[in-house]
C-alpha atoms as an extended CHARMM CRD file, in Angstrom:
* protein
*
       243  EXT
         1         1  MET       CA             38.5480000000      -36.6130000000      -48.1680000000  PROA      1               0.0000000000
         2         2  LYS       CA             36.7470000000      -33.6900000000      -46.5870000000  PROA      2               0.0000000000
         3         3  LEU       CA             33.5390000000      -32.1210000000      -47.8400000000  PROA      3               0.0000000000
         4         4  ARG       CA             34.1020000000      -28.4230000000      -48.4750000000  PROA      4               0.0000000000
         5         5  THR       CA             31.1830000000      -26.5870000000      -46.8930000000  PROA      5               0.0000000000
         6         6  VAL       CA             29.7810000000      -23.0600000000      -47.0500000000  PROA      6               0.0000000000
         7         7  ILE       CA             27.0690000000      -21.3660000000      -44.9570000000  PROA      7               0.0000000000
         8         8  VAL       CA             24.8330000000      -18.7330000000      -46.5700000000  PROA      8               0.0000000000
         9         9  ASP       CA             22.6110000000      -16.8470000000      -44.1260000000  PROA      9               0.0000000000
        10        10  ASP       CA             21.9190000000      -13.2060000000      -43.2950000000  PROA      10              0.0000000000
        11        11  GLU       CA             21.5440000000      -13.9700000000      -39.5600000000  PROA      11              0.0000000000
        12        12  PRO       CA             24.8950000000      -14.0880000000      -37.6870000000  PROA      12              0.0000000000
        13        13  TYR       CA             23.4050000000      -16.2530000000      -34.9300000000  PROA      13              0.0000000000
        14        14  ALA       CA             22.1340000000      -18.8050000000      -37.4440000000  PROA      14              0.0000000000
        15        15  ILE       CA             25.6170000000      -18.9970000000      -38.9780000000  PROA      15              0.0000000000
        16        16  GLU       CA             27.1150000000      -19.4540000000      -35.5180000000  PROA      16              0.0000000000
        17        17  VAL       CA             24.7750000000      -22.3630000000      -34.6960000000  PROA      17              0.0000000000
        18        18  ILE       CA             25.5950000000      -24.2470000000      -37.9000000000  PROA      18              0.0000000000
        19        19  GLU       CA             29.3070000000      -23.5200000000      -37.5350000000  PROA      19              0.0000000000
        20        20  ASN       CA             29.2590000000      -24.9220000000      -33.9890000000  PROA      20              0.0000000000
        21        21  TYR       CA             27.4710000000      -28.0560000000      -35.1690000000  PROA      21              0.0000000000
        22        22  LEU       CA             29.9940000000      -28.5170000000      -37.9790000000  PROA      22              0.0000000000
        23        23  GLY       CA             32.6940000000      -28.6490000000      -35.3220000000  PROA      23              0.0000000000
        24        24  TYR       CA             31.4870000000      -32.1400000000      -34.3960000000  PROA      24              0.0000000000
        25        25  PHE       CA             32.2760000000      -33.4910000000      -37.8510000000  PROA      25              0.0000000000
        26        26  PRO       CA             35.9300000000      -33.3890000000      -38.9650000000  PROA      26              0.0000000000
        27        27  ASP       CA             34.9360000000      -34.6140000000      -42.4260000000  PROA      27              0.0000000000
        28        28  LEU       CA             33.1960000000      -31.2740000000      -43.0680000000  PROA      28              0.0000000000
        29        29  GLU       CA             35.5430000000      -28.3680000000      -43.7820000000  PROA      29              0.0000000000
        30        30  LEU       CA             34.0230000000      -24.8820000000      -43.5440000000  PROA      30              0.0000000000
        31        31  VAL       CA             35.4930000000      -22.8490000000      -46.4100000000  PROA      31              0.0000000000
        32        32  GLY       CA             33.2250000000      -19.8070000000      -46.3050000000  PROA      32              0.0000000000
        33        33  LYS       CA             30.4210000000      -17.8640000000      -44.6200000000  PROA      33              0.0000000000
        34        34  CYS       CA             28.2360000000      -15.5270000000      -46.6650000000  PROA      34              0.0000000000
        35        35  SER       CA             25.4720000000      -13.1580000000      -45.6240000000  PROA      35              0.0000000000
        36        36  ASN       CA             23.7150000000      -12.9570000000      -49.0080000000  PROA      36              0.0000000000
        37        37  ALA       CA             23.3960000000      -14.6500000000      -52.3890000000  PROA      37              0.0000000000
        38        38  ILE       CA             25.8100000000      -12.2940000000      -54.1730000000  PROA      38              0.0000000000
        39        39  GLN       CA             28.6200000000      -13.1360000000      -51.7620000000  PROA      39              0.0000000000
        40        40  ALA       CA             27.7990000000      -16.8360000000      -52.1190000000  PROA      40              0.0000000000
        41        41  PHE       CA             27.8460000000      -16.6180000000      -55.9120000000  PROA      41              0.0000000000
        42        42  GLN       CA             31.2810000000      -14.9690000000      -55.8590000000  PROA      42              0.0000000000
        43        43  LEU       CA             32.6220000000      -17.5710000000      -53.4470000000  PROA      43              0.0000000000
        44        44  LEU       CA             31.3650000000      -20.4360000000      -55.6010000000  PROA      44              0.0000000000
        45        45  GLN       CA             33.2700000000      -18.9760000000      -58.5610000000  PROA      45              0.0000000000
        46        46  GLN       CA             36.4780000000      -18.8740000000      -56.5450000000  PROA      46              0.0000000000
        47        47  LYS       CA             36.4140000000      -22.1100000000      -54.5300000000  PROA      47              0.0000000000
        48        48  PRO       CA             35.1720000000      -25.6590000000      -55.0200000000  PROA      48              0.0000000000
        49        49  VAL       CA             32.2450000000      -26.3360000000      -52.6760000000  PROA      49              0.0000000000
        50        50  ASP       CA             30.6770000000      -29.7380000000      -51.9730000000  PROA      50              0.0000000000
        51        51  LEU       CA             27.9360000000      -28.7630000000      -49.5180000000  PROA      51              0.0000000000
        52        52  MET       CA             25.9880000000      -25.5310000000      -48.9760000000  PROA      52              0.0000000000
        53        53  PHE       CA             23.7330000000      -24.6030000000      -46.0660000000  PROA      53              0.0000000000
        54        54  LEU       CA             21.4090000000      -22.0830000000      -47.6760000000  PROA      54              0.0000000000
        55        55  ASP       CA             18.9320000000      -19.8100000000      -45.9400000000  PROA      55              0.0000000000
        56        56  ILE       CA             15.8030000000      -19.0120000000      -47.9320000000  PROA      56              0.0000000000
        57        57  GLN       CA             14.6550000000      -15.6490000000      -46.5870000000  PROA      57              0.0000000000
        58        58  MET       CA             17.5140000000      -13.2570000000      -47.3840000000  PROA      58              0.0000000000
        59        59  PRO       CA             17.6070000000       -9.6640000000      -48.6380000000  PROA      59              0.0000000000
        60        60  GLY       CA             17.9060000000       -9.2400000000      -52.3870000000  PROA      60              0.0000000000
        61        61  ILE       CA             17.8360000000      -12.7190000000      -53.9000000000  PROA      61              0.0000000000
        62        62  ASN       CA             16.2460000000      -15.4170000000      -51.7760000000  PROA      62              0.0000000000
        63        63  GLY       CA             17.8370000000      -18.8260000000      -51.4170000000  PROA      63              0.0000000000
        64        64  ILE       CA             15.4480000000      -20.6480000000      -53.7510000000  PROA      64              0.0000000000
        65        65  ASP       CA             15.9070000000      -18.1740000000      -56.6080000000  PROA      65              0.0000000000
        66        66  PHE       CA             19.6620000000      -18.1790000000      -56.0340000000  PROA      66              0.0000000000
        67        67  LEU       CA             19.8880000000      -21.9610000000      -56.2780000000  PROA      67              0.0000000000
        68        68  LYS       CA             17.9350000000      -21.8590000000      -59.5500000000  PROA      68              0.0000000000
        69        69  THR       CA             20.6440000000      -19.6430000000      -61.0820000000  PROA      69              0.0000000000
        70        70  LEU       CA             23.3940000000      -22.2310000000      -60.4950000000  PROA      70              0.0000000000
        71        71  LYS       CA             24.1400000000      -24.6620000000      -63.3400000000  PROA      71              0.0000000000
        72        72  ASN       CA             26.1440000000      -27.0430000000      -61.1770000000  PROA      72              0.0000000000
        73        73  PRO       CA             25.1360000000      -26.3250000000      -57.5810000000  PROA      73              0.0000000000
        74        74  PRO       CA             26.7510000000      -28.1180000000      -54.6500000000  PROA      74              0.0000000000
        75        75  LYS       CA             24.6550000000      -30.4050000000      -52.4850000000  PROA      75              0.0000000000
        76        76  THR       CA             22.3010000000      -28.0580000000      -50.6670000000  PROA      76              0.0000000000
        77        77  ILE       CA             20.5700000000      -28.1380000000      -47.3010000000  PROA      77              0.0000000000
        78        78  PHE       CA             17.9870000000      -25.3810000000      -46.9620000000  PROA      78              0.0000000000
        79        79  THR       CA             17.6620000000      -23.6380000000      -43.5900000000  PROA      79              0.0000000000
        80        80  THR       CA             14.6880000000      -21.4280000000      -42.7780000000  PROA      80              0.0000000000
        81        81  ALA       CA             12.1690000000      -20.4510000000      -40.1310000000  PROA      81              0.0000000000
        82        82  TYR       CA              9.3040000000      -20.8850000000      -42.6110000000  PROA      82              0.0000000000
        83        83  GLY       CA              7.9010000000      -24.3220000000      -43.4100000000  PROA      83              0.0000000000
        84        84  GLN       CA              5.9130000000      -23.2440000000      -46.4610000000  PROA      84              0.0000000000
        85        85  TYR       CA              9.0110000000      -23.3710000000      -48.6830000000  PROA      85              0.0000000000
        86        86  ALA       CA              9.6540000000      -27.0860000000      -48.1780000000  PROA      86              0.0000000000
        87        87  VAL       CA              8.0410000000      -28.2100000000      -51.4340000000  PROA      87              0.0000000000
        88        88  ASP       CA             10.0680000000      -25.6900000000      -53.4630000000  PROA      88              0.0000000000
        89        89  GLY       CA             13.2200000000      -26.8670000000      -51.7130000000  PROA      89              0.0000000000
        90        90  PHE       CA             12.7120000000      -30.5180000000      -52.5550000000  PROA      90              0.0000000000
        91        91  ASP       CA             11.6870000000      -29.6530000000      -56.1250000000  PROA      91              0.0000000000
        92        92  LEU       CA             15.2390000000      -28.3210000000      -56.4770000000  PROA      92              0.0000000000
        93        93  ASN       CA             16.6570000000      -31.6460000000      -55.2760000000  PROA      93              0.0000000000
        94        94  ALA       CA             17.8160000000      -30.2460000000      -51.9760000000  PROA      94              0.0000000000
        95        95  VAL       CA             19.4020000000      -32.8530000000      -49.6980000000  PROA      95              0.0000000000
        96        96  ASP       CA             17.2680000000      -31.7220000000      -46.7810000000  PROA      96              0.0000000000
        97        97  TYR       CA             15.2300000000      -28.8640000000      -45.3720000000  PROA      97              0.0000000000
        98        98  LEU       CA             15.9460000000      -27.7270000000      -41.8020000000  PROA      98              0.0000000000
        99        99  LEU       CA             13.5390000000      -25.5640000000      -39.8300000000  PROA      99              0.0000000000
       100       100  LYS       CA             15.0380000000      -23.0430000000      -37.4100000000  PROA      100             0.0000000000
       101       101  PRO       CA             15.8560000000      -23.2820000000      -34.5870000000  PROA      101             0.0000000000
       102       102  ILE       CA             17.8540000000      -26.2910000000      -35.7400000000  PROA      102             0.0000000000
       103       103  ALA       CA             18.2800000000      -29.0920000000      -33.2150000000  PROA      103             0.0000000000
       104       104  LEU       CA             21.5430000000      -31.0330000000      -33.2070000000  PROA      104             0.0000000000
       105       105  ASP       CA             19.9110000000      -34.4280000000      -33.7320000000  PROA      105             0.0000000000
       106       106  ARG       CA             17.9870000000      -33.0960000000      -36.7530000000  PROA      106             0.0000000000
       107       107  PHE       CA             21.2020000000      -31.5700000000      -38.1040000000  PROA      107             0.0000000000
       108       108  MET       CA             22.9060000000      -34.9560000000      -37.7870000000  PROA      108             0.0000000000
       109       109  ARG       CA             20.1850000000      -36.6530000000      -39.8190000000  PROA      109             0.0000000000
       110       110  ALA       CA             20.6390000000      -34.0860000000      -42.5770000000  PROA      110             0.0000000000
       111       111  ILE       CA             24.3810000000      -34.7070000000      -42.6750000000  PROA      111             0.0000000000
       112       112  ASP       CA             23.7070000000      -38.4330000000      -42.7740000000  PROA      112             0.0000000000
       113       113  LYS       CA             21.7090000000      -37.8920000000      -45.9660000000  PROA      113             0.0000000000
       114       114  VAL       CA             24.6820000000      -36.0600000000      -47.4580000000  PROA      114             0.0000000000
       115       115  TYR       CA             27.0120000000      -38.9650000000      -46.7070000000  PROA      115             0.0000000000
       116       116  GLN       CA             24.5450000000      -41.5350000000      -48.0030000000  PROA      116             0.0000000000
       117       117  GLY       CA             24.8530000000      -39.8250000000      -51.3690000000  PROA      117             0.0000000000
       118       118  ASN       CA             28.6690000000      -39.9400000000      -51.2810000000  PROA      118             0.0000000000
       119       119  ALA       CA             29.9920000000      -43.4830000000      -51.6910000000  PROA      119             0.0000000000
       120       120  GLY       CA             33.0020000000      -44.1720000000      -49.5560000000  PROA      120             0.0000000000
       121       121  LYS       CA             32.3000000000      -41.4350000000      -47.0360000000  PROA      121             0.0000000000
       122       122  THR       CA             31.9150000000      -42.2330000000      -43.3400000000  PROA      122             0.0000000000
       123       123  ASN       CA             28.2830000000      -42.4230000000      -42.2970000000  PROA      123             0.0000000000
       124       124  ILE       CA             27.3830000000      -39.9600000000      -39.5770000000  PROA      124             0.0000000000
       125       125  ALA       CA             25.2040000000      -42.6470000000      -37.9550000000  PROA      125             0.0000000000
       126       126  GLN       CA             28.4230000000      -43.9400000000      -36.4130000000  PROA      126             0.0000000000
       127       127  ILE       CA             28.2270000000      -41.0510000000      -33.9880000000  PROA      127             0.0000000000
       128       128  ALA       CA             26.5280000000      -42.5390000000      -30.9380000000  PROA      128             0.0000000000
       129       129  ASP       CA             23.6950000000      -43.8220000000      -33.1010000000  PROA      129             0.0000000000
       130       130  LYS       CA             24.5800000000      -47.4200000000      -33.9060000000  PROA      130             0.0000000000
       131       131  PRO       CA             22.4420000000      -50.4820000000      -33.2570000000  PROA      131             0.0000000000
       132       132  VAL       CA             22.1630000000      -51.9490000000      -29.7720000000  PROA      132             0.0000000000
       133       133  GLY       CA             25.2730000000      -53.8800000000      -28.8080000000  PROA      133             0.0000000000
       134       134  ASP       CA             27.5880000000      -52.1980000000      -31.3140000000  PROA      134             0.0000000000
       135       135  THR       CA             30.8310000000      -51.5440000000      -29.4380000000  PROA      135             0.0000000000
       136       136  GLU       CA             32.2750000000      -49.3680000000      -32.1920000000  PROA      136             0.0000000000
       137       137  ALA       CA             29.8640000000      -46.4580000000      -31.6920000000  PROA      137             0.0000000000
       138       138  PHE       CA             31.6300000000      -43.1790000000      -31.0950000000  PROA      138             0.0000000000
       139       139  LEU       CA             31.0470000000      -39.4670000000      -30.7700000000  PROA      139             0.0000000000
       140       140  TYR       CA             33.0710000000      -36.3660000000      -31.5080000000  PROA      140             0.0000000000
       141       141  LEU       CA             33.7560000000      -33.9210000000      -28.6980000000  PROA      141             0.0000000000
       142       142  LYS       CA             35.1900000000      -30.4750000000      -29.2530000000  PROA      142             0.0000000000
       143       143  VAL       CA             37.9520000000      -29.8930000000      -26.7010000000  PROA      143             0.0000000000
       144       144  GLU       CA             39.6210000000      -26.4860000000      -26.8280000000  PROA      144             0.0000000000
       145       145  ARG       CA             40.6580000000      -26.0650000000      -30.4880000000  PROA      145             0.0000000000
       146       146  LYS       CA             40.5260000000      -29.6640000000      -31.6150000000  PROA      146             0.0000000000
       147       147  THR       CA             37.8810000000      -32.3350000000      -32.0600000000  PROA      147             0.0000000000
       148       148  ILE       CA             38.3650000000      -35.5970000000      -30.1690000000  PROA      148             0.0000000000
       149       149  LYS       CA             36.8970000000      -38.9370000000      -31.2070000000  PROA      149             0.0000000000
       150       150  ILE       CA             35.6680000000      -40.8710000000      -28.1560000000  PROA      150             0.0000000000
       151       151  ASN       CA             34.5260000000      -44.4800000000      -28.2660000000  PROA      151             0.0000000000
       152       152  VAL       CA             31.2000000000      -44.7520000000      -26.4730000000  PROA      152             0.0000000000
       153       153  LYS       CA             32.2300000000      -48.0360000000      -24.8140000000  PROA      153             0.0000000000
       154       154  ASP       CA             35.0900000000      -46.1890000000      -23.0530000000  PROA      154             0.0000000000
       155       155  ILE       CA             32.8820000000      -43.5780000000      -21.3730000000  PROA      155             0.0000000000
       156       156  LEU       CA             32.4680000000      -44.1090000000      -17.6190000000  PROA      156             0.0000000000
       157       157  TRP       CA             30.3370000000      -41.0830000000      -16.8170000000  PROA      157             0.0000000000
       158       158  ILE       CA             29.5900000000      -37.5200000000      -17.8700000000  PROA      158             0.0000000000
       159       159  GLU       CA             29.4120000000      -34.6710000000      -15.4040000000  PROA      159             0.0000000000
       160       160  SER       CA             27.7710000000      -31.2990000000      -16.0100000000  PROA      160             0.0000000000
       161       161  LEU       CA             29.8140000000      -28.2000000000      -15.1840000000  PROA      161             0.0000000000
       162       162  ARG       CA             27.1610000000      -25.5710000000      -15.9530000000  PROA      162             0.0000000000
       163       163  ASP       CA             27.8270000000      -24.6500000000      -19.6130000000  PROA      163             0.0000000000
       164       164  TYR       CA             30.5200000000      -27.3370000000      -19.8910000000  PROA      164             0.0000000000
       165       165  VAL       CA             30.6720000000      -31.0950000000      -19.5060000000  PROA      165             0.0000000000
       166       166  LYS       CA             33.4240000000      -33.3610000000      -18.2330000000  PROA      166             0.0000000000
       167       167  VAL       CA             33.5130000000      -36.7050000000      -20.0300000000  PROA      167             0.0000000000
       168       168  ILE       CA             35.3490000000      -39.3370000000      -18.0090000000  PROA      168             0.0000000000
       169       169  THR       CA             36.6770000000      -42.3130000000      -19.9830000000  PROA      169             0.0000000000
       170       170  THR       CA             38.6590000000      -45.3780000000      -18.9950000000  PROA      170             0.0000000000
       171       171  ASP       CA             41.9360000000      -43.5630000000      -19.6220000000  PROA      171             0.0000000000
       172       172  ASN       CA             41.2740000000      -39.8160000000      -19.7430000000  PROA      172             0.0000000000
       173       173  ALA       CA             38.9720000000      -36.8950000000      -18.9520000000  PROA      173             0.0000000000
       174       174  TYR       CA             37.7920000000      -34.2660000000      -21.4340000000  PROA      174             0.0000000000
       175       175  ILE       CA             36.1450000000      -30.9170000000      -20.7930000000  PROA      175             0.0000000000
       176       176  SER       CA             34.0310000000      -29.4110000000      -23.5520000000  PROA      176             0.0000000000
       177       177  LYS       CA             31.6980000000      -26.4550000000      -23.8340000000  PROA      177             0.0000000000
       178       178  GLN       CA             28.4650000000      -28.3610000000      -24.2050000000  PROA      178             0.0000000000
       179       179  LYS       CA             25.1510000000      -28.9420000000      -22.4570000000  PROA      179             0.0000000000
       180       180  ILE       CA             24.7590000000      -32.3150000000      -20.7940000000  PROA      180             0.0000000000
       181       181  SER       CA             21.2430000000      -32.5680000000      -22.2440000000  PROA      181             0.0000000000
       182       182  LEU       CA             22.6430000000      -32.5950000000      -25.7980000000  PROA      182             0.0000000000
       183       183  LEU       CA             25.0480000000      -35.4040000000      -25.0090000000  PROA      183             0.0000000000
       184       184  GLU       CA             22.2320000000      -37.3210000000      -23.3580000000  PROA      184             0.0000000000
       185       185  GLU       CA             20.3220000000      -37.2190000000      -26.6500000000  PROA      185             0.0000000000
       186       186  MET       CA             23.3470000000      -38.4790000000      -28.6020000000  PROA      186             0.0000000000
       187       187  LEU       CA             24.2620000000      -41.4200000000      -26.3530000000  PROA      187             0.0000000000
       188       188  PRO       CA             22.6990000000      -44.8850000000      -26.8090000000  PROA      188             0.0000000000
       189       189  GLU       CA             19.7380000000      -44.9670000000      -24.4150000000  PROA      189             0.0000000000
       190       190  ASN       CA             20.2440000000      -48.6310000000      -23.5600000000  PROA      190             0.0000000000
       191       191  LYS       CA             23.8400000000      -48.0380000000      -22.4120000000  PROA      191             0.0000000000
       192       192  PHE       CA             23.5320000000      -44.8920000000      -20.2860000000  PROA      192             0.0000000000
       193       193  VAL       CA             21.2640000000      -43.5800000000      -17.5620000000  PROA      193             0.0000000000
       194       194  ARG       CA             20.6840000000      -40.0930000000      -16.1620000000  PROA      194             0.0000000000
       195       195  ALA       CA             21.3300000000      -40.5960000000      -12.4560000000  PROA      195             0.0000000000
       196       196  HSD       CA             21.3450000000      -36.9490000000      -11.4180000000  PROA      196             0.0000000000
       197       197  ARG       CA             20.7820000000      -33.5880000000      -13.0680000000  PROA      197             0.0000000000
       198       198  SER       CA             24.5780000000      -33.3290000000      -13.2640000000  PROA      198             0.0000000000
       199       199  PHE       CA             25.5150000000      -36.9390000000      -14.0480000000  PROA      199             0.0000000000
       200       200  ILE       CA             24.9940000000      -39.4380000000      -16.8650000000  PROA      200             0.0000000000
       201       201  ILE       CA             26.4470000000      -42.8530000000      -16.0420000000  PROA      201             0.0000000000
       202       202  ALA       CA             27.4160000000      -45.8240000000      -18.2190000000  PROA      202             0.0000000000
       203       203  ILE       CA             25.3390000000      -48.6870000000      -16.8510000000  PROA      203             0.0000000000
       204       204  GLY       CA             27.9160000000      -51.3190000000      -17.7900000000  PROA      204             0.0000000000
       205       205  HSD       CA             30.5870000000      -49.6470000000      -15.6410000000  PROA      205             0.0000000000
       206       206  ILE       CA             28.5310000000      -49.5540000000      -12.4230000000  PROA      206             0.0000000000
       207       207  LYS       CA             30.2500000000      -51.8020000000       -9.8430000000  PROA      207             0.0000000000
       208       208  SER       CA             27.9810000000      -51.3220000000       -6.8130000000  PROA      208             0.0000000000
       209       209  PHE       CA             25.1670000000      -49.1100000000       -5.5890000000  PROA      209             0.0000000000
       210       210  TYR       CA             23.6260000000      -47.6040000000       -2.4890000000  PROA      210             0.0000000000
       211       211  ALA       CA             20.3010000000      -45.8830000000       -1.8950000000  PROA      211             0.0000000000
       212       212  TYR       CA             21.4760000000      -42.5660000000       -3.3030000000  PROA      212             0.0000000000
       213       213  SER       CA             24.7790000000      -43.3180000000       -5.0310000000  PROA      213             0.0000000000
       214       214  VAL       CA             26.5760000000      -45.7690000000       -7.3030000000  PROA      214             0.0000000000
       215       215  GLU       CA             30.2160000000      -46.7620000000       -7.5970000000  PROA      215             0.0000000000
       216       216  VAL       CA             31.9650000000      -46.3930000000      -10.9280000000  PROA      216             0.0000000000
       217       217  ASN       CA             35.6810000000      -47.0730000000      -11.2820000000  PROA      217             0.0000000000
       218       218  GLY       CA             36.2700000000      -46.4550000000       -7.5790000000  PROA      218             0.0000000000
       219       219  HSD       CA             34.2800000000      -43.1990000000       -7.5310000000  PROA      219             0.0000000000
       220       220  GLU       CA             30.9780000000      -42.7300000000       -5.7130000000  PROA      220             0.0000000000
       221       221  LEU       CA             28.5040000000      -40.8050000000       -7.8740000000  PROA      221             0.0000000000
       222       222  PRO       CA             25.1760000000      -39.4140000000       -6.6460000000  PROA      222             0.0000000000
       223       223  ILE       CA             21.6760000000      -40.5390000000       -7.5560000000  PROA      223             0.0000000000
       224       224  GLY       CA             19.3280000000      -37.5480000000       -7.5170000000  PROA      224             0.0000000000
       225       225  ARG       CA             16.0570000000      -37.8330000000       -5.6410000000  PROA      225             0.0000000000
       226       226  ASN       CA             14.0660000000      -37.1730000000       -8.8180000000  PROA      226             0.0000000000
       227       227  TYR       CA             16.0410000000      -39.8280000000      -10.7200000000  PROA      227             0.0000000000
       228       228  LYS       CA             15.9980000000      -42.5970000000       -8.1060000000  PROA      228             0.0000000000
       229       229  GLN       CA             12.9440000000      -44.4590000000       -9.4000000000  PROA      229             0.0000000000
       230       230  GLU       CA             14.1510000000      -44.5710000000      -12.9980000000  PROA      230             0.0000000000
       231       231  MET       CA             17.6480000000      -45.4830000000      -11.8300000000  PROA      231             0.0000000000
       232       232  GLN       CA             16.3020000000      -48.4320000000       -9.8350000000  PROA      232             0.0000000000
       233       233  ARG       CA             14.2330000000      -49.5960000000      -12.7920000000  PROA      233             0.0000000000
       234       234  ARG       CA             17.2430000000      -49.5250000000      -15.0940000000  PROA      234             0.0000000000
       235       235  LEU       CA             19.5230000000      -51.2810000000      -12.6310000000  PROA      235             0.0000000000
       236       236  LYS       CA             16.9570000000      -54.0130000000      -11.9600000000  PROA      236             0.0000000000
       237       237  ALA       CA             16.7360000000      -54.5660000000      -15.7090000000  PROA      237             0.0000000000
       238       238  GLU       CA             20.4850000000      -55.2300000000      -15.5960000000  PROA      238             0.0000000000
       239       239  ASN       CA             19.9530000000      -57.8260000000      -12.8200000000  PROA      239             0.0000000000
       240       240  PHE       CA             20.9540000000      -55.5220000000       -9.9870000000  PROA      240             0.0000000000
       241       241  HSD       CA             18.8120000000      -56.0250000000       -6.9010000000  PROA      241             0.0000000000
       242       242  PHE       CA             18.0970000000      -53.3910000000       -4.2540000000  PROA      242             0.0000000000
       243       243  SER       CA             17.7880000000      -54.5860000000       -0.6750000000  PROA      243             0.0000000000
């Protein structure tokens, strides 16, 4: 069952950021975008909503006053550039309080709190954030118009293509509009290593290595000069030995 979600914010860019982040989570269905409290109020009368991302500083009625008017409000995550409203937000039993600009990892933790309050829902911590050694960790990758679930254990390497990334798995390759730095933050640190500014490599899939390259699945991938020392340290920890 999906969580019906609405975004209320007077800044188009802020709406765009949250909408992009929601694309990682198929369990969250965006049913509306509103630029002020009046529009949000009308939408809530017309559609069932489970989760609301609510900006605080908006023209007319601010987010805090708007939430106070609702008898049966949906679960609410406040979004704002001003930290001084945090106490008011939690006094209203908000699920979380996100400061702009919102980082993806912080967004994920907020969604995790939502799921923790919904028995039977999938926990967002399954997305590349499981305990060490858990082979069922996965992440969602937006590819063209659909979202693909990729098991972390199947990833061989990730290559940066400027504003895109290519994720190479044991049986496929996916290209997504994404920064490699964001994926680096999402992947289990003990399983992957940044070998080059354009490459993240799954340590367990490395078959052999040279001074400035490693072999993965028959492909030779570069080790950047600035990454060589850390790469050697990580490989030695895995019982590789440089001559």
